[in-house]
Short mmCIF file of C-alpha atoms and ligand atoms in Angstrom, two decimals:
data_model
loop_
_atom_site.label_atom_id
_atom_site.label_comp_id
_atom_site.label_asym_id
_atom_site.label_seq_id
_atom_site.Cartn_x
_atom_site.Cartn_y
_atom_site.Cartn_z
CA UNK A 295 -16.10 13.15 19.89
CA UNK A 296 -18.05 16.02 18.34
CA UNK A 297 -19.53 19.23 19.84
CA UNK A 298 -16.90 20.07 22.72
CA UNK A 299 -16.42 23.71 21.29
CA UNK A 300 -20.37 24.24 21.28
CA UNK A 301 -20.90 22.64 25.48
CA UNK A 302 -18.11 24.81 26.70
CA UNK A 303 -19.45 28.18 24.72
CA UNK A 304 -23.11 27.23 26.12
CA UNK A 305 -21.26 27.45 29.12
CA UNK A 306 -19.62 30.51 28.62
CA UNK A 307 -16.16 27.91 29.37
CA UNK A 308 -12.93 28.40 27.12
CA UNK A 309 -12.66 25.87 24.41
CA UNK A 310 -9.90 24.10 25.91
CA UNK A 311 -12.37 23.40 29.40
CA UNK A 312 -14.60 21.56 26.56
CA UNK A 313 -11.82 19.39 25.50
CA UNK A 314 -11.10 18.61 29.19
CA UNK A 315 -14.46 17.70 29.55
CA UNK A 316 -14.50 15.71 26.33
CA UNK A 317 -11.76 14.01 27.81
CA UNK A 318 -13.61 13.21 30.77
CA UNK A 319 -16.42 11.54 28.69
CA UNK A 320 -13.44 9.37 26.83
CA UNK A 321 -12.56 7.94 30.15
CA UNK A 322 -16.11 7.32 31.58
CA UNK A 323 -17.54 5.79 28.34
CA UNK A 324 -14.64 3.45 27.75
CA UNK A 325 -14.99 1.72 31.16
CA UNK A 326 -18.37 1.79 30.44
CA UNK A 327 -17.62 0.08 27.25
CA UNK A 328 -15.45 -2.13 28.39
CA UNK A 329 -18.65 -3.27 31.34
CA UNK A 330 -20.78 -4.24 28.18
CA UNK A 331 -18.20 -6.72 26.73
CA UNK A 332 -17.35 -4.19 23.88
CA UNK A 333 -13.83 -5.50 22.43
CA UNK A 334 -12.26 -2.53 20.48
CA UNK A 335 -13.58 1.44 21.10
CA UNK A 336 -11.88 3.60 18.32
CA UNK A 337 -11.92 7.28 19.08
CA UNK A 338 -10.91 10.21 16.40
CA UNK A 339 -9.09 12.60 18.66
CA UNK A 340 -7.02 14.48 16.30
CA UNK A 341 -7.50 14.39 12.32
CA UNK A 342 -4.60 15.18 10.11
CA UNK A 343 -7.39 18.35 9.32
CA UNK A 344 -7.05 19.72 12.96
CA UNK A 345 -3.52 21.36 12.81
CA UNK A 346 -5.22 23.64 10.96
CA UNK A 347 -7.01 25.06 14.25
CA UNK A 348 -6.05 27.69 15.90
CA UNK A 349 -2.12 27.20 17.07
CA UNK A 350 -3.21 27.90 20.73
CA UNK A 351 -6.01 24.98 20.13
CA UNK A 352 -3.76 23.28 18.73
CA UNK A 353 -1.78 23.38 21.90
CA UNK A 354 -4.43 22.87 23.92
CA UNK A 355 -5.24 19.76 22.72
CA UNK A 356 -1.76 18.26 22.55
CA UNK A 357 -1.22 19.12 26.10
CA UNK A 358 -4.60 17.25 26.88
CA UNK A 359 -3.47 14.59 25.07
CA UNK A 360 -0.34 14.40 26.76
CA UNK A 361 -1.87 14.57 30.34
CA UNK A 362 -4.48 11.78 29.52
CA UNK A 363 -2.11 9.70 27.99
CA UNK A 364 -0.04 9.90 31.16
CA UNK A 365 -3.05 9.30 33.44
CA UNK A 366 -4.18 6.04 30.57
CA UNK A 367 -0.64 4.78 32.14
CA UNK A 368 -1.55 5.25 35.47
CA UNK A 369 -5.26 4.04 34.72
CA UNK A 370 -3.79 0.82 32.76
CA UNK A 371 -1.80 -0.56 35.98
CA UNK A 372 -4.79 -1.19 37.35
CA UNK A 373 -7.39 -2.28 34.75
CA UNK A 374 -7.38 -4.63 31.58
CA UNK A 375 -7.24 -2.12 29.00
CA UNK A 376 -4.78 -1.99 25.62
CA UNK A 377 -4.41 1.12 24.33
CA UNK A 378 -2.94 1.66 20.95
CA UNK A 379 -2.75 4.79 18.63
CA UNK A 380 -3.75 4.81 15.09
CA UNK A 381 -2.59 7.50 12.54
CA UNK A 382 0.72 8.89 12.06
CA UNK A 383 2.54 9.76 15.18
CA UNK A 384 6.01 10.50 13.66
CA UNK A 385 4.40 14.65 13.31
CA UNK A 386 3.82 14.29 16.91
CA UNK A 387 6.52 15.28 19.72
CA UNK A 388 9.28 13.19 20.30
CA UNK A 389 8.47 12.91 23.79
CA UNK A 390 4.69 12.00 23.04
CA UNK A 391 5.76 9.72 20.69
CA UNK A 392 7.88 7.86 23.18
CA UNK A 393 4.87 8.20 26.23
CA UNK A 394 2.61 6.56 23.27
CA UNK A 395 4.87 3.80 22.98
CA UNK A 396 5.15 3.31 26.38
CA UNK A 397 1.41 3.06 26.79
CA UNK A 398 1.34 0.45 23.74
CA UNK A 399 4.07 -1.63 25.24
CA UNK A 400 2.85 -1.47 28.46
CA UNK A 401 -0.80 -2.80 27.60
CA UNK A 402 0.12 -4.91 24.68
CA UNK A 403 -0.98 -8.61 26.62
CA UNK A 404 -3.97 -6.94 28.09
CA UNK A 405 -7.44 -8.60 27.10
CA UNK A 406 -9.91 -6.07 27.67
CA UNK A 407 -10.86 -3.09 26.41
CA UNK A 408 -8.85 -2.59 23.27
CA UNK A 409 -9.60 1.71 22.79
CA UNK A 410 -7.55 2.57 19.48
CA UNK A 411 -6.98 6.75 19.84
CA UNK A 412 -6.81 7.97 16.57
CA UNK A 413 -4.32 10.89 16.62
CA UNK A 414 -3.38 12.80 13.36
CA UNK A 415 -5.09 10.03 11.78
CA UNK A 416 -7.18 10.39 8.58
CA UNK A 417 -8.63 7.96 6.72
CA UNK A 418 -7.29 8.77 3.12
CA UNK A 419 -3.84 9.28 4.73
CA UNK A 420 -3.97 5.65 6.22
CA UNK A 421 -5.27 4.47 2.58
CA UNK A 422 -1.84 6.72 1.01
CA UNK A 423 0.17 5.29 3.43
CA UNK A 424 -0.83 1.65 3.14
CA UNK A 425 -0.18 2.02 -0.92
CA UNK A 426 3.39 3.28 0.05
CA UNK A 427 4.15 0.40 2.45
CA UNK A 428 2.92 -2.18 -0.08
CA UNK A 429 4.83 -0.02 -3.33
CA UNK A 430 7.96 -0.46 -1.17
CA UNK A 431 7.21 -4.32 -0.77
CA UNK A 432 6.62 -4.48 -4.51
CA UNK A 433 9.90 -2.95 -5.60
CA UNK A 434 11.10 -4.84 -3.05
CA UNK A 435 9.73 -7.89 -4.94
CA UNK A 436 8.75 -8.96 -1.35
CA UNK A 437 5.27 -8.87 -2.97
CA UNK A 438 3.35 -9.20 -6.38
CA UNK A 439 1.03 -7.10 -7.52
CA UNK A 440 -1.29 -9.92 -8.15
CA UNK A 441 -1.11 -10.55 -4.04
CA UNK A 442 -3.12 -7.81 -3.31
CA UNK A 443 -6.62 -7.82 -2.20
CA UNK A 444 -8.80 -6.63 0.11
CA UNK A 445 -7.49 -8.56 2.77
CA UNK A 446 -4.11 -8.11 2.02
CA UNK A 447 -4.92 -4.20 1.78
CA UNK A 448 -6.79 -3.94 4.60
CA UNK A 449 -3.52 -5.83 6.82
CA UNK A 450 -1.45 -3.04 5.79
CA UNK A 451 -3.71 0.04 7.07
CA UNK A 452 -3.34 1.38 10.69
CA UNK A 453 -6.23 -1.03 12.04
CA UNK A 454 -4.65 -3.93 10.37
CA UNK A 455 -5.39 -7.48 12.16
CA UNK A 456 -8.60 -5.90 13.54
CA UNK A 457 -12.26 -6.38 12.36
CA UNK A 458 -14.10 -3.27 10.57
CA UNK A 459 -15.86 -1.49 13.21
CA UNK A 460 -20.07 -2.24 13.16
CA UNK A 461 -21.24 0.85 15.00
CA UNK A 462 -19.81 4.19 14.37
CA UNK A 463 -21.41 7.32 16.78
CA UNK A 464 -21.33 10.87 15.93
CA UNK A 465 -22.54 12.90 18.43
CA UNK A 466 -23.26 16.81 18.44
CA UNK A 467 -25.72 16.95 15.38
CA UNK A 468 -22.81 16.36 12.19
CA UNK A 469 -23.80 13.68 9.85
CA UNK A 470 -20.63 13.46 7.96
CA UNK A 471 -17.52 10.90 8.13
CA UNK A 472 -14.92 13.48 8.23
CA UNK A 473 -12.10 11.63 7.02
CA UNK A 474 -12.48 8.68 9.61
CA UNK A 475 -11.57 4.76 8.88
CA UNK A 476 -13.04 5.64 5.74
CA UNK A 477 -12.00 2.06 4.10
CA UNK A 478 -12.88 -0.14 7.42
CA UNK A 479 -16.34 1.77 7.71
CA UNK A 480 -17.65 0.53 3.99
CA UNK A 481 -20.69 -1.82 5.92
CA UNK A 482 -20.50 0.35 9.37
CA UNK A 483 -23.99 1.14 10.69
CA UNK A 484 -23.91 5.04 11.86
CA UNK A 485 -25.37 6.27 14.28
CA UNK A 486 -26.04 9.74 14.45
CA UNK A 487 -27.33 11.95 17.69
CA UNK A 488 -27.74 15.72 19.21
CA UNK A 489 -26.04 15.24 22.45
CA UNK A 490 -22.71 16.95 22.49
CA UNK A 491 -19.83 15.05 23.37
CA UNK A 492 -19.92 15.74 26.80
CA UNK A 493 -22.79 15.30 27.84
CA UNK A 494 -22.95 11.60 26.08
CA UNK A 495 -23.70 9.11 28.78
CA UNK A 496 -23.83 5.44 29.14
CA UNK A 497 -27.61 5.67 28.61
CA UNK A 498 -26.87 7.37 25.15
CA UNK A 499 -24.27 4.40 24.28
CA UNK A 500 -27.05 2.07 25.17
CA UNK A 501 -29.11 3.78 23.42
CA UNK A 502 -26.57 3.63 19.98
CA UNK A 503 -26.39 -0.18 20.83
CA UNK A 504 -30.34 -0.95 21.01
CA UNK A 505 -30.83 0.63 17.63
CA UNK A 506 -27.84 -0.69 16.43
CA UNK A 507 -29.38 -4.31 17.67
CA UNK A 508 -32.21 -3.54 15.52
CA UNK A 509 -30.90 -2.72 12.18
CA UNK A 510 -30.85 -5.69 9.54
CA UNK A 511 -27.25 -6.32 8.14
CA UNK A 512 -27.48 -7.07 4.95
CA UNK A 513 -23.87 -6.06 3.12
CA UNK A 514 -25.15 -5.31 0.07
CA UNK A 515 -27.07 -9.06 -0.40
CA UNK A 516 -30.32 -9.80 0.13
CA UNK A 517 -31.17 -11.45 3.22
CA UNK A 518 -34.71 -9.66 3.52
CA UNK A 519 -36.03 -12.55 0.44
CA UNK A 520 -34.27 -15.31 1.96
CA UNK A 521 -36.47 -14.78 5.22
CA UNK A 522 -39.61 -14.39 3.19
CA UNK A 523 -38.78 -17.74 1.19
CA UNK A 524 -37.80 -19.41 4.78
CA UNK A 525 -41.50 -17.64 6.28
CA UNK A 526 -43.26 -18.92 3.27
C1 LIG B 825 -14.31 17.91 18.21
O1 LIG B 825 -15.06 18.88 18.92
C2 LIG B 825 -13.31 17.33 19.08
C3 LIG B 825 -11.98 17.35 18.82
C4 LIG B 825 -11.38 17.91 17.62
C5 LIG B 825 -11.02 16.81 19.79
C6 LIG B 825 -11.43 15.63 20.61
C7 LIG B 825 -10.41 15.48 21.62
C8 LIG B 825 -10.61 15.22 22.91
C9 LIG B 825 -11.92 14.90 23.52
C10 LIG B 825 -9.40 15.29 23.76
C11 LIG B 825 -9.08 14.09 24.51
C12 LIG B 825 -8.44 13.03 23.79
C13 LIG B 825 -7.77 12.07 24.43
C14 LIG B 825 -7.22 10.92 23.70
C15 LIG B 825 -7.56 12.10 25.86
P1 LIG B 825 -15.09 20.39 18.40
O2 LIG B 825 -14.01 21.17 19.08
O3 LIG B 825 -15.02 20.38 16.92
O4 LIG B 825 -16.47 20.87 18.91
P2 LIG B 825 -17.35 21.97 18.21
O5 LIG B 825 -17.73 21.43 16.87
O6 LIG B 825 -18.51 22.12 19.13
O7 LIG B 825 -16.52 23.24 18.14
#
């Protein structure tokens, strides 16, 4: 959710009226999301690289995070969304932490919309912390080495059970991964774009999806000559 510093300076807005605005986008594009059938929406909203912001930012952001998550509770009563948190909440507040499991709880046996919010959450920190669950299980002899795989591995990280996501967006001009599901996006087809995150609209995640509809998966075989042979 890229570029919220760069709308509100445009603006001549604090930071912190970006983020809120960000936020704003978060809430509009996920029932927008959830209108086009989409089953899971993952959303980087604080990377174990942003403490190192400003403290006030910092701040800023928490609070945010805190307000939305309270309003996701409110939001949840009345729609079909699950909300669940990937990364590692135990640096978070106590009292976040708790609201967060709340939320989870609370939406756990909902069908919709699953939106993942991926605070403190990097992805070699999910890959560390996966190795140290399945170390544990090993010592443990709960495990043998020779169980693990890429399934197995992939069970253990924060998205476990889910499917690797197929379209990631990055709005705001960066064309770089920046620590995200960097194991689950190995065949993910990016999509890159200007807009800055709050002024991405439903056209724009159309948009993403049309080209996205276009591209030829191939995951590293070759397709491409098995439709020439079938074409003749
Ligand atoms: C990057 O923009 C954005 C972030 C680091 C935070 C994203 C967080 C939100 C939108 C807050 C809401 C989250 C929830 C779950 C309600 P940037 O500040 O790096 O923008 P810039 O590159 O233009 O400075």
């Amino acid at each position: 959710m890229d570029g919220n510093g760069r709308w509100a300076k445009k603006r001549f807005l604090t930071k912190s009226a970006g983020h809120r605005a960000g936020a704003q986008t978060l809430r509009r594009l996920a029932n927008a999301a959830e209108k086009l059938g989409i089953k899971i929406l993952t959303v980087y909203a604080f990377s174990t690289e942003n403490w190192a912001r400003p403290q006030d930012e910092v701040n800023t952001l928490m609070n945010l995070i805190h307000e939305y998550i309270q309003q996701y509770i409110d939001d949840t009563k009345k729609n079909n969304m699950r909300i669940c948190v990937i990364g590692d909440i135990s640096k978070l507040t106590h009292e976040l932490q708790t609201k967060i499991r709340n939320l989870e709880d609370m939406t756990r046996q909902k069908h919709g919309l699953r939106v993942n919010i991926a605070l403190n959450y990097g992805g070699r920190d999910d890959i560390i912390r996966a190795c140290k669950k399945i170390s544990a299980n090993v010592s443990n002899d709960r495990l043998s080495v020779n169980d693990i795989d890429e399934t197995m591995f992939a069970a253990y990280l924060d998205t476990g059970g889910m499917p690797d996501p197929d379209l990631l967006i990055r709005t705001s001009g960066e064309m770089r991964i920046s620590n995200f599901l960097l194991w689950q996006t190995a065949y993910t087809e990016f999509y890159f774009c200007d807009k800055l995150w709050p002024d991405f609209n439903i056209n724009d995640l159309n948009e993403a999806i049309a080209q996205y509809q276009g591209r030829n998966r191939r995951y590293g075989a070759r397709n491409d000559i098995e439709k020439r042979d079938t074409n003749g």
